[in-house]
Amino acid sequence: MFTPNDYNYMSQALGLAKQGIYTTHPNPRVGCVIVKDGIIVGEGFHARAGEPHAEVHALRMAGEKAKGATAYVTLEPCSHTGRTPPCATALIKAGVKRVIAAMQDPNPLVAGSGLAMLKAAGIETTNGLLEIEARKLNAGFIKRMEHGLPWVRVKLAMSLDGRTAMQSGESMWITGDAARRDVQFLRAKASAILTGSGTVLMDNPSLNVRLSSTDLAIQGDIRQAIRIIIDSQLKTPSTAKLFDLSGDIWIFTSEQHDKEKAQALISKGAKLFPMAMQQKHLSLTAIMQELAKQQINEIHVEAGATLCGALLQENLVDEMIIYMAPHIMGCNTRGLFSLPHLQQMKDRIDIRIDDIRAIGNDWRITAKPNYNLNP
């Protein structure tokens, strides 16, 4: 169905889309390549929400050469007017002959209507070319559209014997400089960074991106991810370091929260999300559903064993990034996840390791839970 050249041009479009990996929130990352007579005449990617989409950039570059050309786009061209006009209309006006999309847009506002509009205009349309790669690029956006939940990545650091902190809670630093710098790129990709009040009290973290535009190879200012704290009892102190840094702070708490504590946090710029308690706890699933409604695609979690274990227990973790350091911390220390319900071997949670690589003197393990394989 597709030629080797088709694969080559779509690969280039995917490479362009990756240039927006740190900037497009809450929009998907999209790239476009326009080819005529075997020559690339236009290319572009979507950089930021509210700015032109990938197809528009590529069409502007192609100019009159777009007529009769083939457009390779990593996501179905939009057919509705949002903050920008429909890309399907722009492709029709430019006179392209053929449009190949890596995948249909899961957004209900599009969902095949962009390709249908092109087809109705007499343009040859196909999709599915390198779809797996395209879905990986926008895993958060796709999950939000298809399931009403954000993509959740949990970052953990452990010793060779699987320990994350001393019994006292001391954990700085398990890994080396290279691994900690690597985490900054994960933070920069995310729509939001999530933690619990216990981590705020113990570590007083900044949870911000401390890289430059040059480090990220982007134009313009760095987008700071929204920092989210799960804090049912509003234990977060208004003196916490993160309130002195730029960026939004959201706190999910109980509907029965202390009004005086709430006002102190609000006065420091926090936005509170009161939630109903379920069995003396906030429902993490309900929180994730609310975050999806707030257009949060991708969540990066840096938290302790209790919150990480609860997320895993509720089947909310999509990916784990585990940094393993070459030292031993001993038995009187804390583990990666608090999962007291796991009592027998049959209860264990199966995971699939996708990648292991050295980061400085540490090892980075990328893994995904196989929930469907668990009893």
Coordinates of C-alpha atoms in Angstrom, one line a residue:
M1 CA 0.0 0.0 0.0
F2 CA 2.9 2.4 0.8
T3 CA 6.1 2.7 -1.0
P4 CA 9.6 3.0 0.5
N5 CA 9.5 6.7 -0.3
D6 CA 6.3 7.1 1.5
Y7 CA 7.9 5.6 4.6
N8 CA 10.9 7.9 4.2
Y9 CA 8.8 11.1 3.9
M10 CA 6.6 10.2 6.9
S11 CA 9.7 9.5 9.0
Q12 CA 10.8 13.0 8.2
A13 CA 7.4 14.4 9.2
L14 CA 7.7 12.5 12.5
G15 CA 11.1 14.0 13.0
L16 CA 9.7 17.5 12.5
A17 CA 6.8 16.8 14.9
K18 CA 9.3 15.9 17.6
Q19 CA 10.6 19.5 17.5
G20 CA 7.4 20.5 19.2
I21 CA 7.8 17.9 22.0
Y22 CA 8.5 20.6 24.7
T23 CA 6.2 23.3 23.5
T24 CA 2.8 22.2 22.0
H25 CA 0.8 21.6 25.2
P26 CA -2.1 21.1 25.2
N27 CA -2.1 20.4 21.5
P28 CA -0.6 17.3 19.8
R29 CA 2.8 17.3 18.2
V30 CA 2.4 17.3 14.5
G31 CA 4.8 17.4 11.5
C32 CA 4.1 17.8 7.8
V33 CA 6.2 17.2 4.6
I34 CA 5.0 18.2 1.2
V35 CA 6.5 16.4 -1.8
K36 CA 6.3 17.1 -5.5
D37 CA 8.0 15.1 -8.2
G38 CA 10.2 13.4 -5.6
I39 CA 11.4 16.6 -4.1
I40 CA 10.4 18.1 -0.7
V41 CA 9.0 21.5 -1.4
G42 CA 7.5 22.3 2.0
E43 CA 7.8 21.2 5.6
G44 CA 6.8 22.4 9.0
F45 CA 5.7 21.4 12.5
H46 CA 3.3 22.7 15.1
A47 CA 5.2 24.7 17.7
R48 CA 2.7 26.2 20.2
A49 CA -1.0 26.3 20.8
G50 CA -2.6 29.2 19.0
E51 CA 0.2 29.3 16.4
P52 CA -0.1 27.9 12.8
H53 CA -0.4 24.1 12.5
A54 CA 2.2 22.0 10.7
E55 CA 0.3 21.9 7.4
V56 CA 0.1 25.7 7.3
H57 CA 3.9 26.1 7.8
A58 CA 4.6 23.5 5.1
L59 CA 2.1 25.1 2.6
R60 CA 3.6 28.5 3.1
M61 CA 7.0 27.1 2.3
A62 CA 5.7 25.2 -0.7
G63 CA 3.8 28.1 -2.2
E64 CA 2.6 27.3 -5.7
K65 CA 4.5 24.1 -5.7
A66 CA 1.9 22.6 -3.4
K67 CA -0.5 22.2 -6.3
G68 CA -0.5 18.6 -7.4
A69 CA 1.8 17.6 -4.5
T70 CA 1.5 14.9 -1.8
A71 CA 1.3 16.0 1.8
Y72 CA 2.6 13.7 4.5
V73 CA 1.2 14.6 7.9
T74 CA 1.6 12.8 11.2
L75 CA -2.0 13.4 12.4
E76 CA -5.2 13.8 10.4
P77 CA -5.6 17.4 9.3
C78 CA -8.2 19.3 11.4
S79 CA -11.6 20.1 10.0
H80 CA -12.9 22.5 12.6
T81 CA -12.1 26.1 13.4
G82 CA -10.5 26.4 16.8
R83 CA -7.8 28.9 17.6
T84 CA -6.7 28.5 14.0
P85 CA -8.6 27.8 10.7
P86 CA -9.1 24.2 9.5
C87 CA -6.0 22.6 7.9
A88 CA -8.1 20.5 5.7
T89 CA -9.5 23.6 4.0
A90 CA -6.0 25.0 3.6
L91 CA -4.8 21.8 1.8
I92 CA -7.9 21.9 -0.5
K93 CA -7.3 25.5 -1.4
A94 CA -3.6 24.8 -2.1
G95 CA -4.6 22.1 -4.6
V96 CA -2.7 19.2 -3.2
K97 CA -3.4 15.9 -5.0
R98 CA -2.8 13.4 -2.2
V99 CA -2.7 13.4 1.6
I100 CA -1.2 10.6 3.7
A101 CA -1.8 10.8 7.4
A102 CA 0.0 8.6 9.9
M103 CA -3.3 8.3 12.0
Q104 CA -6.8 9.6 12.4
D105 CA -7.2 12.4 15.0
P106 CA -8.8 10.9 18.1
N107 CA -10.3 14.4 18.9
P108 CA -14.1 14.0 18.6
L109 CA -14.1 17.3 16.8
V110 CA -12.2 15.7 14.0
A111 CA -12.3 11.9 14.2
G112 CA -12.1 11.2 10.5
S113 CA -14.0 14.3 9.3
G114 CA -10.8 16.0 8.1
L115 CA -9.9 13.1 5.8
A116 CA -13.6 12.9 4.7
M117 CA -13.5 16.6 3.8
L118 CA -10.4 16.1 1.7
K119 CA -11.8 13.1 0.0
A120 CA -15.0 15.0 -0.8
A121 CA -12.8 17.6 -2.5
G122 CA -11.4 14.9 -4.8
I123 CA -8.1 14.5 -2.9
E124 CA -6.7 11.0 -2.6
T125 CA -6.4 10.2 1.2
T126 CA -4.9 7.3 3.1
N127 CA -3.9 6.8 6.7
G128 CA -2.0 4.3 8.9
L129 CA 1.5 4.9 7.7
L130 CA 3.9 4.6 10.7
E131 CA 0.9 4.9 13.0
I132 CA 2.6 3.2 15.9
E133 CA 5.3 5.8 15.9
A134 CA 2.8 8.6 15.6
R135 CA 0.8 7.3 18.6
K136 CA 3.9 7.1 20.7
L137 CA 4.7 10.7 19.9
N138 CA 1.3 11.8 21.3
A139 CA 0.5 9.2 23.9
G140 CA -0.9 11.7 26.3
F141 CA -3.1 13.6 23.9
I142 CA -4.4 10.3 22.5
K143 CA -5.2 8.8 25.9
R144 CA -7.0 12.0 27.0
M145 CA -9.1 11.9 23.9
E146 CA -9.8 8.2 23.9
H147 CA -10.1 7.5 27.6
G148 CA -10.6 10.8 29.4
L149 CA -7.4 10.3 31.3
P150 CA -3.9 11.7 31.0
W151 CA -0.8 9.6 30.3
V152 CA 1.0 9.1 33.6
R153 CA 4.8 8.6 33.9
V154 CA 6.3 7.8 37.3
K155 CA 9.9 8.7 37.8
L156 CA 11.8 6.8 40.5
A157 CA 15.4 6.6 41.7
M158 CA 16.7 3.6 43.5
S159 CA 19.9 1.9 44.7
L160 CA 21.1 -1.4 43.3
D161 CA 19.1 -3.2 46.1
G162 CA 15.9 -1.3 45.1
R163 CA 15.8 1.2 47.9
T164 CA 14.6 4.8 47.5
A165 CA 15.3 6.5 50.8
M166 CA 16.7 5.9 54.2
Q167 CA 14.4 5.1 57.1
S168 CA 14.4 8.7 58.1
G169 CA 13.2 9.7 54.6
E170 CA 16.6 11.1 53.5
S171 CA 17.0 10.5 49.8
M172 CA 19.2 13.3 48.3
W173 CA 20.9 12.2 46.3
I174 CA 20.6 8.6 45.1
T175 CA 21.6 9.2 41.5
G176 CA 24.4 11.3 40.0
D177 CA 24.4 14.6 38.1
A178 CA 23.8 13.1 34.7
A179 CA 20.6 11.2 35.8
R180 CA 19.3 14.3 37.5
R181 CA 19.8 16.3 34.4
D182 CA 18.1 13.6 32.3
V183 CA 15.0 14.0 34.6
Q184 CA 14.8 17.7 33.6
F185 CA 14.0 16.7 30.0
L186 CA 11.2 14.5 31.2
R187 CA 9.8 17.4 33.3
A188 CA 10.0 19.6 30.2
K189 CA 7.9 17.2 28.1
A190 CA 5.1 16.9 30.7
S191 CA 2.0 19.0 30.9
A192 CA 2.1 18.7 34.7
I193 CA 4.4 17.5 37.4
L194 CA 2.6 15.7 40.3
T195 CA 3.7 15.0 43.8
G196 CA 2.2 14.4 47.3
S197 CA 2.2 16.6 50.3
G198 CA 4.6 14.1 52.1
T199 CA 7.3 14.8 49.4
V200 CA 6.8 18.5 49.8
L201 CA 7.2 18.3 53.5
M202 CA 10.2 16.0 53.4
D203 CA 12.2 17.3 50.4
N204 CA 10.8 20.9 49.8
P205 CA 11.3 20.3 46.0
S206 CA 11.1 23.0 43.3
L207 CA 9.6 20.7 40.7
N208 CA 10.5 23.1 37.9
V209 CA 12.4 22.8 34.6
R210 CA 15.9 24.1 35.1
L211 CA 17.1 23.9 31.5
S212 CA 17.6 26.6 28.9
S213 CA 16.0 27.1 25.5
T214 CA 19.3 26.0 24.0
D215 CA 19.3 22.8 26.0
L216 CA 15.8 22.0 24.7
A217 CA 16.6 23.3 21.2
I218 CA 13.5 25.5 21.1
Q219 CA 12.7 29.1 20.2
G220 CA 11.2 31.4 22.9
D221 CA 10.5 30.9 26.6
I222 CA 10.5 27.6 28.4
R223 CA 7.0 26.4 29.4
Q224 CA 7.0 25.5 33.0
A225 CA 4.7 22.4 33.7
I226 CA 1.8 22.9 36.1
R227 CA 2.9 21.6 39.5
I228 CA 0.2 19.5 41.2
I229 CA 0.1 18.5 44.8
I230 CA -2.3 15.8 46.2
D231 CA -2.9 17.0 49.7
S232 CA -6.2 16.0 51.3
Q233 CA -5.4 17.7 54.7
L234 CA -3.6 20.8 53.3
K235 CA -0.4 20.0 55.0
T236 CA 1.6 21.9 52.3
P237 CA 3.2 24.9 54.0
S238 CA 2.7 28.3 52.4
T239 CA 6.5 28.7 52.9
A240 CA 7.3 25.9 50.5
K241 CA 10.0 26.6 48.0
L242 CA 7.8 26.0 44.9
F243 CA 5.7 29.0 45.8
D244 CA 8.7 31.3 45.2
L245 CA 9.1 30.0 41.6
S246 CA 7.2 30.9 38.4
G247 CA 4.5 28.6 37.2
D248 CA 1.0 27.4 38.2
I249 CA 0.4 25.3 41.3
W250 CA -2.7 23.2 41.7
I251 CA -3.6 21.5 45.0
F252 CA -6.2 18.7 45.1
T253 CA -7.7 18.5 48.6
S254 CA -10.7 17.4 50.5
E255 CA -14.0 19.2 50.3
Q256 CA -13.8 19.5 54.1
H257 CA -10.5 21.3 54.1
D258 CA -9.3 23.9 56.6
K259 CA -10.5 27.3 55.3
E260 CA -7.7 29.2 56.9
K261 CA -5.0 26.9 55.5
A262 CA -6.7 27.1 52.1
Q263 CA -6.7 30.9 52.1
A264 CA -3.0 31.0 53.0
L265 CA -2.2 28.8 50.0
I266 CA -4.4 30.7 47.7
S267 CA -2.7 33.9 48.7
K268 CA 0.6 32.4 47.5
G269 CA -1.0 31.7 44.1
A270 CA -2.2 28.1 44.5
K271 CA -5.4 27.0 42.8
L272 CA -7.4 24.5 45.0
F273 CA -9.5 21.7 43.6
P274 CA -11.8 20.4 46.4
M275 CA -12.7 16.7 45.9
A276 CA -15.0 14.3 47.7
M277 CA -13.2 11.8 49.9
Q278 CA -13.6 8.1 49.3
Q279 CA -12.8 5.8 52.2
K280 CA -10.7 8.5 53.9
H281 CA -8.7 9.1 50.7
L282 CA -9.0 11.2 47.6
S283 CA -9.8 9.2 44.5
L284 CA -6.8 9.2 42.2
T285 CA -9.0 8.2 39.3
A286 CA -11.3 11.1 39.9
I287 CA -8.3 13.4 40.1
M288 CA -7.0 12.1 36.8
Q289 CA -10.4 12.5 35.2
E290 CA -10.5 16.2 36.3
L291 CA -7.0 16.8 35.0
A292 CA -8.0 15.4 31.6
K293 CA -10.9 17.9 31.6
Q294 CA -8.3 20.6 32.3
Q295 CA -6.5 19.6 29.1
I296 CA -3.6 17.8 30.9
N297 CA -2.1 15.3 28.4
E298 CA 1.0 14.0 30.1
I299 CA 1.8 13.8 33.9
H300 CA 5.3 13.3 35.3
V301 CA 5.1 12.0 38.8
E302 CA 7.9 12.6 41.4
A303 CA 6.5 11.3 44.7
G304 CA 7.1 8.8 47.5
A305 CA 6.3 5.1 47.8
T306 CA 2.7 5.7 49.1
L307 CA 1.4 7.8 46.2
C308 CA 3.4 5.9 43.6
G309 CA 2.0 2.6 45.0
A310 CA -1.5 4.0 45.0
L311 CA -1.3 5.1 41.4
L312 CA 0.0 1.7 40.4
Q313 CA -2.7 -0.1 42.4
E314 CA -5.4 1.9 40.6
N315 CA -4.0 1.0 37.2
L316 CA -3.2 4.6 36.5
V317 CA 0.6 4.3 35.7
D318 CA 1.3 4.1 32.0
E319 CA 5.1 4.2 32.2
M320 CA 7.9 4.0 34.8
I321 CA 11.3 5.6 34.5
I322 CA 13.5 4.1 37.1
Y323 CA 17.1 5.3 37.6
M324 CA 19.2 2.7 39.3
A325 CA 22.4 3.8 41.1
P326 CA 25.4 1.6 41.7
H327 CA 25.3 1.4 45.5
I328 CA 23.7 -0.5 48.3
M329 CA 21.4 1.2 50.9
G330 CA 20.6 -1.8 53.1
C331 CA 17.4 -3.3 54.6
N332 CA 16.4 -0.5 57.0
T333 CA 15.3 1.7 54.1
R334 CA 12.3 2.4 52.0
G335 CA 11.2 0.7 48.8
L336 CA 9.9 2.0 45.4
F337 CA 6.2 1.3 46.0
S338 CA 4.0 0.9 49.0
L339 CA 1.7 -2.0 47.9
P340 CA 0.5 -3.7 51.1
H341 CA -2.2 -5.7 49.3
L342 CA 0.5 -7.7 47.5
Q343 CA 0.8 -10.8 49.8
Q344 CA 1.5 -13.7 47.4
M345 CA 3.4 -14.3 44.3
K346 CA 0.2 -14.5 42.3
D347 CA -0.6 -10.9 43.4
R348 CA 2.6 -9.4 41.8
I349 CA 2.3 -6.8 39.1
D350 CA 3.8 -7.8 35.8
I351 CA 5.8 -5.2 33.9
R352 CA 7.4 -5.0 30.4
I353 CA 10.9 -3.5 30.2
D354 CA 11.2 -1.4 27.0
D355 CA 14.6 0.0 27.4
I356 CA 17.7 0.0 29.6
R357 CA 20.6 2.4 29.1
A358 CA 23.5 4.0 31.0
I359 CA 23.0 7.6 32.1
G360 CA 26.3 8.7 33.5
N361 CA 27.2 6.2 36.3
D362 CA 23.5 5.2 36.7
W363 CA 21.2 3.0 34.6
R364 CA 17.8 4.2 33.3
I365 CA 15.1 1.6 33.0
T366 CA 12.0 2.3 31.0
A367 CA 9.1 0.0 31.8
K368 CA 5.3 -0.3 31.5
P369 CA 2.9 -2.2 33.7
N370 CA 1.1 -5.1 32.0
Y371 CA -2.2 -4.7 33.8
N372 CA -4.0 -7.0 31.5
L373 CA -1.7 -9.9 32.5
N374 CA -2.4 -9.5 36.2
P375 CA -5.1 -11.6 37.9

